[in-house]
CSV table of C-alpha atoms and ligand atoms in Angstrom, one decimal:
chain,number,residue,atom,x,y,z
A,1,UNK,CA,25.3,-2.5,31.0
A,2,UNK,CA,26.9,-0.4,28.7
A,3,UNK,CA,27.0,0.7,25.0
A,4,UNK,CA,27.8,-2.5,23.1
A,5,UNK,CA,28.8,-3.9,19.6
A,6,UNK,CA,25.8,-5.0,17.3
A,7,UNK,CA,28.2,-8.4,16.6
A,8,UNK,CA,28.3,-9.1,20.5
A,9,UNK,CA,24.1,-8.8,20.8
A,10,UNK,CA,23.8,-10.6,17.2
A,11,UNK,CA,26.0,-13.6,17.6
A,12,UNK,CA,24.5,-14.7,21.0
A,13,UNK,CA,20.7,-14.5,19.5
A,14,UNK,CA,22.5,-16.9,16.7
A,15,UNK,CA,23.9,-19.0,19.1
A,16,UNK,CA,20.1,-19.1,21.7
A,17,UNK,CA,17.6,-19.1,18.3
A,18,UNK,CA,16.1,-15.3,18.9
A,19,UNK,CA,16.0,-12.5,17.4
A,20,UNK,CA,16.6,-8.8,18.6
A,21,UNK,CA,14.6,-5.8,17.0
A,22,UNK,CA,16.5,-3.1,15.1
A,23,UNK,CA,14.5,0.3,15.8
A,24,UNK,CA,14.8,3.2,13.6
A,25,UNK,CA,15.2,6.3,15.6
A,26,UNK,CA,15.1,9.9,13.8
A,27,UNK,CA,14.6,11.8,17.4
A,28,UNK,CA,15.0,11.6,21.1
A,29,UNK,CA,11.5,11.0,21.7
A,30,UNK,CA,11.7,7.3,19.9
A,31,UNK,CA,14.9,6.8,21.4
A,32,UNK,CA,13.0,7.1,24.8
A,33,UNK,CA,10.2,4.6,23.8
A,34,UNK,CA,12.8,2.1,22.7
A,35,UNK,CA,15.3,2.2,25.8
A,36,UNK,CA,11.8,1.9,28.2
A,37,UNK,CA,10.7,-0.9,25.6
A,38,UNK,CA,14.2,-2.8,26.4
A,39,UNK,CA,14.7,-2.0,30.2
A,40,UNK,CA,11.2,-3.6,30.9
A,41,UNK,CA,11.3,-6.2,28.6
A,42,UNK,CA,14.9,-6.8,29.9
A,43,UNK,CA,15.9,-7.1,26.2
A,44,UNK,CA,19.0,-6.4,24.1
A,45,UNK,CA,18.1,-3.4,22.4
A,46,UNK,CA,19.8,-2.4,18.6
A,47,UNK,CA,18.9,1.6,17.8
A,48,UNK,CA,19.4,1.9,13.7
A,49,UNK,CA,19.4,5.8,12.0
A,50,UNK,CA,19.3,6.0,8.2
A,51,UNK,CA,21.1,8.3,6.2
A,52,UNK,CA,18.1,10.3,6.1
A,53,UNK,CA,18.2,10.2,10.0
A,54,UNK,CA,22.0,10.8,10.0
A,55,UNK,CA,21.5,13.9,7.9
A,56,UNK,CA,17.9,15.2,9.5
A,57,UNK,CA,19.8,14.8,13.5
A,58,UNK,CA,22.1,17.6,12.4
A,59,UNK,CA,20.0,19.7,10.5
A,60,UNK,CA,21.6,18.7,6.9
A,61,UNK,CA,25.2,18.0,8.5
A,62,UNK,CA,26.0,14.7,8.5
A,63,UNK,CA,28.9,14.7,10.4
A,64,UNK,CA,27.3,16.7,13.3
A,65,UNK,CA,24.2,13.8,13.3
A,66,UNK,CA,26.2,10.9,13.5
A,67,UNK,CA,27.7,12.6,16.6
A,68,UNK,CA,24.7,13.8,18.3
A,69,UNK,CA,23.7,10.6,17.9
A,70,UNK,CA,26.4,8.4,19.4
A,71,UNK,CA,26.3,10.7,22.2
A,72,UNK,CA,22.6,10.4,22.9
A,73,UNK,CA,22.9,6.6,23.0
A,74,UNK,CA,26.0,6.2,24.8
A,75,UNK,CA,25.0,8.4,27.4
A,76,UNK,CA,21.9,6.7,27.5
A,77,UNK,CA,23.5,3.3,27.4
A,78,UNK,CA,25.5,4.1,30.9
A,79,UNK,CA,22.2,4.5,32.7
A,80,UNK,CA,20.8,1.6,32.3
A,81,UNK,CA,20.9,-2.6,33.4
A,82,UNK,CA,20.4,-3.4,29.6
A,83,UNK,CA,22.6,-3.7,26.4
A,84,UNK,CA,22.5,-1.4,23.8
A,85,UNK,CA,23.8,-0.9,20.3
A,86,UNK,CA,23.9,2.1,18.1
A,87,UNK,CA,23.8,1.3,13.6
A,88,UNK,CA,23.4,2.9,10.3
A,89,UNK,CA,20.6,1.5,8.4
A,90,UNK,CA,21.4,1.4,4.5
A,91,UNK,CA,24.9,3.2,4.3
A,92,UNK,CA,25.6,3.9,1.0
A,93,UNK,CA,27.6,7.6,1.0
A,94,UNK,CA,31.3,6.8,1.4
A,95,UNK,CA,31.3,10.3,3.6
A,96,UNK,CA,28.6,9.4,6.0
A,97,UNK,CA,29.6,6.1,7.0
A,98,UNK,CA,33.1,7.1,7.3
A,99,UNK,CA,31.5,9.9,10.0
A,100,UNK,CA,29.5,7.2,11.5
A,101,UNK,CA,32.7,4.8,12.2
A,102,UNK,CA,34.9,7.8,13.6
A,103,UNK,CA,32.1,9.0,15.4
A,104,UNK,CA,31.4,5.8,17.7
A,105,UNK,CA,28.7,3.6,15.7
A,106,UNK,CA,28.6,0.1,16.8
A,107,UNK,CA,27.9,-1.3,13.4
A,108,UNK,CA,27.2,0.0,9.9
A,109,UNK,CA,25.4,-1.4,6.9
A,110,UNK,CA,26.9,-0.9,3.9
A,111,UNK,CA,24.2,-1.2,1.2
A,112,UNK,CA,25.1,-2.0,-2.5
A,113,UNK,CA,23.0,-4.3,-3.5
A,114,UNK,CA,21.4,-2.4,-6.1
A,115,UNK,CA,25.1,-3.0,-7.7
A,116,UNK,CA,25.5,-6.5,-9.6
A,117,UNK,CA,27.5,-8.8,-7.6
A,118,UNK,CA,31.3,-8.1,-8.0
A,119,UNK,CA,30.4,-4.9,-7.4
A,120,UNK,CA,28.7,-5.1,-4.3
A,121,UNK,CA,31.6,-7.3,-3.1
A,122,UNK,CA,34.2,-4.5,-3.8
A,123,UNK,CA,32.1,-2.0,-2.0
A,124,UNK,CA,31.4,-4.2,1.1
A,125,UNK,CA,35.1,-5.2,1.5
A,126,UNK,CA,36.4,-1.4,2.1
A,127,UNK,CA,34.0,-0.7,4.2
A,128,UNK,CA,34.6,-3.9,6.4
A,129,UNK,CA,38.3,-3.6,6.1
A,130,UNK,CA,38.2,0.2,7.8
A,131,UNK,CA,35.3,-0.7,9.9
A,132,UNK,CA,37.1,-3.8,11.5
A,133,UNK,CA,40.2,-1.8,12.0
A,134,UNK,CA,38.0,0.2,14.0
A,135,UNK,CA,35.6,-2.4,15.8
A,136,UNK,CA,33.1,-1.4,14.2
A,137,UNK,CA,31.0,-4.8,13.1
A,138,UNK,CA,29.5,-4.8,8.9
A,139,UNK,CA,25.8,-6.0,8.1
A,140,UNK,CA,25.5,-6.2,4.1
A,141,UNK,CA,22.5,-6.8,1.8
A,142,UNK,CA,22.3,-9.5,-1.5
A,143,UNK,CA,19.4,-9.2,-3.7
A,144,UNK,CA,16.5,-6.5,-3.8
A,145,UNK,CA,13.9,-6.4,-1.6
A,146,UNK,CA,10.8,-6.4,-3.7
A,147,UNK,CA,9.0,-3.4,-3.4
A,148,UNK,CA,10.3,0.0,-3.6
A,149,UNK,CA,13.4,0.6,-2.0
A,150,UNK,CA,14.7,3.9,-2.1
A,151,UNK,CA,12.0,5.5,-4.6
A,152,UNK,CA,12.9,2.5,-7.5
A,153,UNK,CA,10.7,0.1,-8.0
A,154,UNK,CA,12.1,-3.7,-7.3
A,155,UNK,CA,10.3,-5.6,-9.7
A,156,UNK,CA,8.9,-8.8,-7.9
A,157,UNK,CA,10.6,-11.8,-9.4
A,158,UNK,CA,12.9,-14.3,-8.7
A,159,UNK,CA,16.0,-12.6,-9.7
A,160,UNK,CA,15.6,-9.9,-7.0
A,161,UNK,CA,15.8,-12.2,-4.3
A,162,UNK,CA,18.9,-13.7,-3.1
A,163,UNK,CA,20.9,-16.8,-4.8
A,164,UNK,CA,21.8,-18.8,-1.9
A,165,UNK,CA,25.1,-19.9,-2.9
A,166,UNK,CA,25.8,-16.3,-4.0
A,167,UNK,CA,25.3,-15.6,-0.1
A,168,UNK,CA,27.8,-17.9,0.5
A,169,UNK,CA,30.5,-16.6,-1.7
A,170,UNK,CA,29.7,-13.0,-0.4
A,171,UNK,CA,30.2,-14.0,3.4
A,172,UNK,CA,33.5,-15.3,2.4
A,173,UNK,CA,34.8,-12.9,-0.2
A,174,UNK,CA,33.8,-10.1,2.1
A,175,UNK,CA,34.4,-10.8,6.0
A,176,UNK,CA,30.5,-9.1,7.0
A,177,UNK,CA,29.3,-9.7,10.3
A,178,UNK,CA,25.7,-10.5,9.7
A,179,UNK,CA,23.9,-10.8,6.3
A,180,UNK,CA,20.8,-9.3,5.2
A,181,UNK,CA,19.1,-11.6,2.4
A,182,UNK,CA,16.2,-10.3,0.0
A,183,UNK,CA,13.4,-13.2,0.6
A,184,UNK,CA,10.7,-11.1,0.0
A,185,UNK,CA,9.9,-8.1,2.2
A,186,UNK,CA,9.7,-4.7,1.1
A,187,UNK,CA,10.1,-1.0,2.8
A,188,UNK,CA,7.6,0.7,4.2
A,189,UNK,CA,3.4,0.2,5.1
A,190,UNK,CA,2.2,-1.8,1.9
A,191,UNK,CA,4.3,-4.9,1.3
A,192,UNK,CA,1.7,-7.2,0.1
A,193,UNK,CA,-1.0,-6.9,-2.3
A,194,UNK,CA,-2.5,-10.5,-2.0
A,195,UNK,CA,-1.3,-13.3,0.9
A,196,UNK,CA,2.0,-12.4,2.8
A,197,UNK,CA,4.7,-14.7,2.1
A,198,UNK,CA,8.4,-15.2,2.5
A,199,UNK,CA,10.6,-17.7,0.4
A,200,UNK,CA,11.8,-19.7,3.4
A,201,UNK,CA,13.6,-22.3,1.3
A,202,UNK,CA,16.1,-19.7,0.6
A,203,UNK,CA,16.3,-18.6,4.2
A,204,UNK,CA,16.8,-21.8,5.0
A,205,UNK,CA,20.2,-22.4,2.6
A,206,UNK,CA,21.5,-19.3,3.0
A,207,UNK,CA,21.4,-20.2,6.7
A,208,UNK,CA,23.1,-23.4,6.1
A,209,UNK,CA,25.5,-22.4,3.4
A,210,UNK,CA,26.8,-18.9,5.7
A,211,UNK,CA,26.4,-19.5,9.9
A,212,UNK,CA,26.1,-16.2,9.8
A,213,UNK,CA,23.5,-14.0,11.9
A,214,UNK,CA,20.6,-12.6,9.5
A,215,UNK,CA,19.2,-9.7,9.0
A,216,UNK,CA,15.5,-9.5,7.7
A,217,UNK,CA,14.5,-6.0,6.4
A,218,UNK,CA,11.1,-4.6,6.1
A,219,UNK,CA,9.8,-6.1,8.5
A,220,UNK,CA,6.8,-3.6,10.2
A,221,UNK,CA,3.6,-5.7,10.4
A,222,UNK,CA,1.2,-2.8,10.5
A,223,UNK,CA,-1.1,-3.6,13.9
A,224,UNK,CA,-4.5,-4.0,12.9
A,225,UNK,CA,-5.2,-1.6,15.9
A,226,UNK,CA,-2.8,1.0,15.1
A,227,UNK,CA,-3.8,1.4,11.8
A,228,UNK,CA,-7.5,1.1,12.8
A,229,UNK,CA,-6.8,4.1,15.4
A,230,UNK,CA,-4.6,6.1,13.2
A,231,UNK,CA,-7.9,5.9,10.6
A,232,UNK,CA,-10.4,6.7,13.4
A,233,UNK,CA,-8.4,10.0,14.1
A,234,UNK,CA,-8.5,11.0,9.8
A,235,UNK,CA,-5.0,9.0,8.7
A,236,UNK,CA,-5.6,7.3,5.6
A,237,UNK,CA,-3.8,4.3,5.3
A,238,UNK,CA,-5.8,2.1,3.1
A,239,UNK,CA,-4.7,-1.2,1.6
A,240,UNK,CA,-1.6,-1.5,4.2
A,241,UNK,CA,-0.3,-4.6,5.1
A,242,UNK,CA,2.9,-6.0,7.0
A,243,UNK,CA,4.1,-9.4,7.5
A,244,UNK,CA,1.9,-11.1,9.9
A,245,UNK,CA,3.8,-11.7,12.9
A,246,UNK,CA,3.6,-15.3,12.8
A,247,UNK,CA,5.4,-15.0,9.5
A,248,UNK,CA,7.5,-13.1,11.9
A,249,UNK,CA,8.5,-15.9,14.4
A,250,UNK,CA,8.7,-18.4,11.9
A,251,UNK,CA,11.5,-16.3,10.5
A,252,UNK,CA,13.1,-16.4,13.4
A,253,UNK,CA,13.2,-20.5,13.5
A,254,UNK,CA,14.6,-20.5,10.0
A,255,UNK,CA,17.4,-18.3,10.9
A,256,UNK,CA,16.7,-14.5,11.5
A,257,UNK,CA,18.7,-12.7,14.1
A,258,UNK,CA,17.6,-9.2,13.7
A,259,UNK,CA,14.1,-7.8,12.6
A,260,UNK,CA,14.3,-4.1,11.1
A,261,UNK,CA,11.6,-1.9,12.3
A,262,UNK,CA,10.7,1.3,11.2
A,263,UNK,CA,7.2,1.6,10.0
A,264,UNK,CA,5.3,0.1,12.7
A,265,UNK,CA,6.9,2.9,15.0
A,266,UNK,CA,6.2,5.3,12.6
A,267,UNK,CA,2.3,4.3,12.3
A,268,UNK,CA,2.3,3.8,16.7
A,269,UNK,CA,3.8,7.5,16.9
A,270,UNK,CA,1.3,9.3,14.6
A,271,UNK,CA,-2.2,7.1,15.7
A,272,UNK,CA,-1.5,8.4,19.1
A,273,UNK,CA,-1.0,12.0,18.2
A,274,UNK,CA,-3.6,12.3,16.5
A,275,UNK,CA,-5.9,10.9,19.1
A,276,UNK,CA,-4.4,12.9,21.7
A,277,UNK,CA,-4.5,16.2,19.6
A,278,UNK,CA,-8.5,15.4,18.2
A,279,UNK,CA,-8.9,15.6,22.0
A,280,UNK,CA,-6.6,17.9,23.5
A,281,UNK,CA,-7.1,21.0,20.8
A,282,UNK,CA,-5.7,23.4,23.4
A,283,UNK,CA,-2.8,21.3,23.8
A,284,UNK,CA,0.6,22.8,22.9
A,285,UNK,CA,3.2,21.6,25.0
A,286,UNK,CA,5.2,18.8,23.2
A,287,UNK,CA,6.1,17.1,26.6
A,288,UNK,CA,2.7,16.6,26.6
A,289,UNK,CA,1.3,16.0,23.2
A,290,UNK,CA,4.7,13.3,22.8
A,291,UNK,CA,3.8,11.6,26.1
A,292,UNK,CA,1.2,8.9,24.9
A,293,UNK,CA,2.5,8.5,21.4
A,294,UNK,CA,5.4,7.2,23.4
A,295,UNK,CA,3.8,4.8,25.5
A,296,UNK,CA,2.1,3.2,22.1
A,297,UNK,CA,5.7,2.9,20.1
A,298,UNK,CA,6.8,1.5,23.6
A,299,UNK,CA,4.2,-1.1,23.9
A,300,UNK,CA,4.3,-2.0,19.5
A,301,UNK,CA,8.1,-2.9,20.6
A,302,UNK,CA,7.4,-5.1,23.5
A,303,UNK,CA,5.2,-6.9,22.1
A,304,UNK,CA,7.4,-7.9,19.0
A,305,UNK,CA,10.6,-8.6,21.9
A,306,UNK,CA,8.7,-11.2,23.3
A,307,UNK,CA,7.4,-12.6,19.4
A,308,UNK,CA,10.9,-12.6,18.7
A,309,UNK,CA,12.2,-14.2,21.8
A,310,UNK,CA,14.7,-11.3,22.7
A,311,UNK,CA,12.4,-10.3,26.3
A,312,UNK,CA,14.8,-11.3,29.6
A,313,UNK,CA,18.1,-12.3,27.3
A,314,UNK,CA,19.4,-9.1,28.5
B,1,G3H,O1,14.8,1.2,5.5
B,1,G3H,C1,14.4,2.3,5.6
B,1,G3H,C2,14.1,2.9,6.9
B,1,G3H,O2,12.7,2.7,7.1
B,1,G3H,C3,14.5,4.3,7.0
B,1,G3H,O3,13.8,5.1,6.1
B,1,G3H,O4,15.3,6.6,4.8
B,1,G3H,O5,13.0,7.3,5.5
B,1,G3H,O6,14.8,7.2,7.2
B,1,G3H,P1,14.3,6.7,5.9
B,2,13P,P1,9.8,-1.4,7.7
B,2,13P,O1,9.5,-0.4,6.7
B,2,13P,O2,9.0,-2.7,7.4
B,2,13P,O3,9.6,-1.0,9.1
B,2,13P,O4,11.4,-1.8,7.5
B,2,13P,C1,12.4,-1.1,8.1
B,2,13P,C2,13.7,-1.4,7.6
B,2,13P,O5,13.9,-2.4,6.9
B,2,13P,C3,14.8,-0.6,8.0
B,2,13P,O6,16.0,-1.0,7.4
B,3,ZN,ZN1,15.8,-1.9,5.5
């Protein structure tokens, strides 16, 4: 199966009430743990690079990443049963999403919800107007996810989440492909100081008001093991917390498409480095030393394909 659009993977979860994992991917060694993750799960798979990972690919060129990057996925793509979609994760440079559409992206976000509404509106529409021309599919965000996002601190109230019938008005004004609502996650490996919880309510209406497949952002759930064997090996990761994955599925039955997950790959990669280099200290071969940090970001995904529903809908 080849390279695919992110709409084509998206709308059918919508349609069969799934959701597909969207796996951040900085290098080829995660790339490898994701496609594995997907061909044995027999799961659609959607590989997402931020800006950062845009930038970081080509070595501070932008333009050079996004293309190393489409053809490391594509290529990949054509050997395998399964299909897969390549998307940038919080576009906000004009410059970089444009490289990212010319370059072969599948989908882009284009991120400006830290603007006030008729702003984000105005941004969203020229990028889904050139995208479109392109076939490129849009994914936009309304409200904050509370937390830090981007090194600002979201204060958590009401107002940063997202106004339902605002959703509504956005989808419409704007032509986006899928939505990503603020309902109460936050970036990165401590999202929640006392009991997790999602506004669901809202999930719910903008569900009802837009159709539309949905997008949930930061949403790692920090495995108890991983984090246990990342602090058996000296990490120190005290006081993280995810959203539990039954938080997770019930997502999923109120409306969630596609589950964004970076952290937990993150936390998989560097627990299982450190164990293997606490017991490997002669060890410097990276095709080596990267072999069972793999096989744990591997099995973190599979597990979460078949919490969201996504295993054998390939
Ligand atoms: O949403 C953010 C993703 O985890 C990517 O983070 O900007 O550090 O690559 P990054
Ligand atoms: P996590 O930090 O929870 O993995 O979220 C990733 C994300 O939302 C990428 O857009
Ligand atoms: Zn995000």
């Amino acid at each position: 199966m080849p390279y695919v659009n992110t709409k084509d993977i998206l709308e059918k979860a919508n349609k069969e009430f799934y959701a597909v994992p969207a796996l951040n991917i900085n290098n080829l060694e995660f790339l490898h743990a994701i496609v594995d993750a997907g061909v044995e799960e027999h799961s659609p798979v959607i590989i997402e690079t931020s800006e950062g990972a845009i930038k970081y690919a080509g070595n501070g060129d932008a333009k050079l990443g996004a293309r190393l990057f489409v053809s490391m996925v594509k290529g990949y793509a054509d050997t395998v049963e399964i299909p897969i979609s390549l998307h940038v994760d919080h576009g906000k440079n004009f410059d970089i999403l444009m490289a990212a559409i010319q370059s072969g992206y599948s989908s882009v976000m284009i991120d400006a919800s830290e603007y006030p509404f008729e702003k984000n509106v105005n941004e969203t529409k020229k990028i889904v107007e050139i995208a479109h021309s392109l076939g490129v599919s849009v994914e936009a965000e309304l409200g904050r996810l509370v937390g830090i996002e981007d090194n600002v601190v979201v204060e958590s109230h009401e107002a940063a989440l997202v106004d339902p019938y605002e959703a509504k008005r956005f989808v419409e004004e704007t032509g986006i492909d899928f939505l990503a609502p603020a309902i109460g996650t936050s970036h990165g490996a401590f999202k929640f100081k006392g009991e997790a919880r999602l506004d669901f309510e809202r999930l719910k209406k903008v569900k009802e008001l837009t159709g539309l497949p949905l997008v949930l952002h930061g949403a790692s759930s920090v495995p108890e093991e991983v984090k246990n064997l990342a602090e058996k090996y000296g990490a120190d990761f005290k006081g993280a917390k995810g959203v539990p994955g039954e938080i997770l599925a019930e997502s999923v039955r109120y409306g969630i498409n596609k589950v964004n997950t970076d952290t937990d790959l993150r936390m998989a990669f560097i627990a299982s480095l450190r164990e293997f280099l606490a017991k490997n200290p002669g060890e410097f071969d990276p095709r080596k030393y990267f072999k069972t940090p793999k096989e744990l970001v591997k099995n973190v995904i599979k597990a979460r394909m078949r919490l969201l529903g996504c295993s054998n809908k390939a």
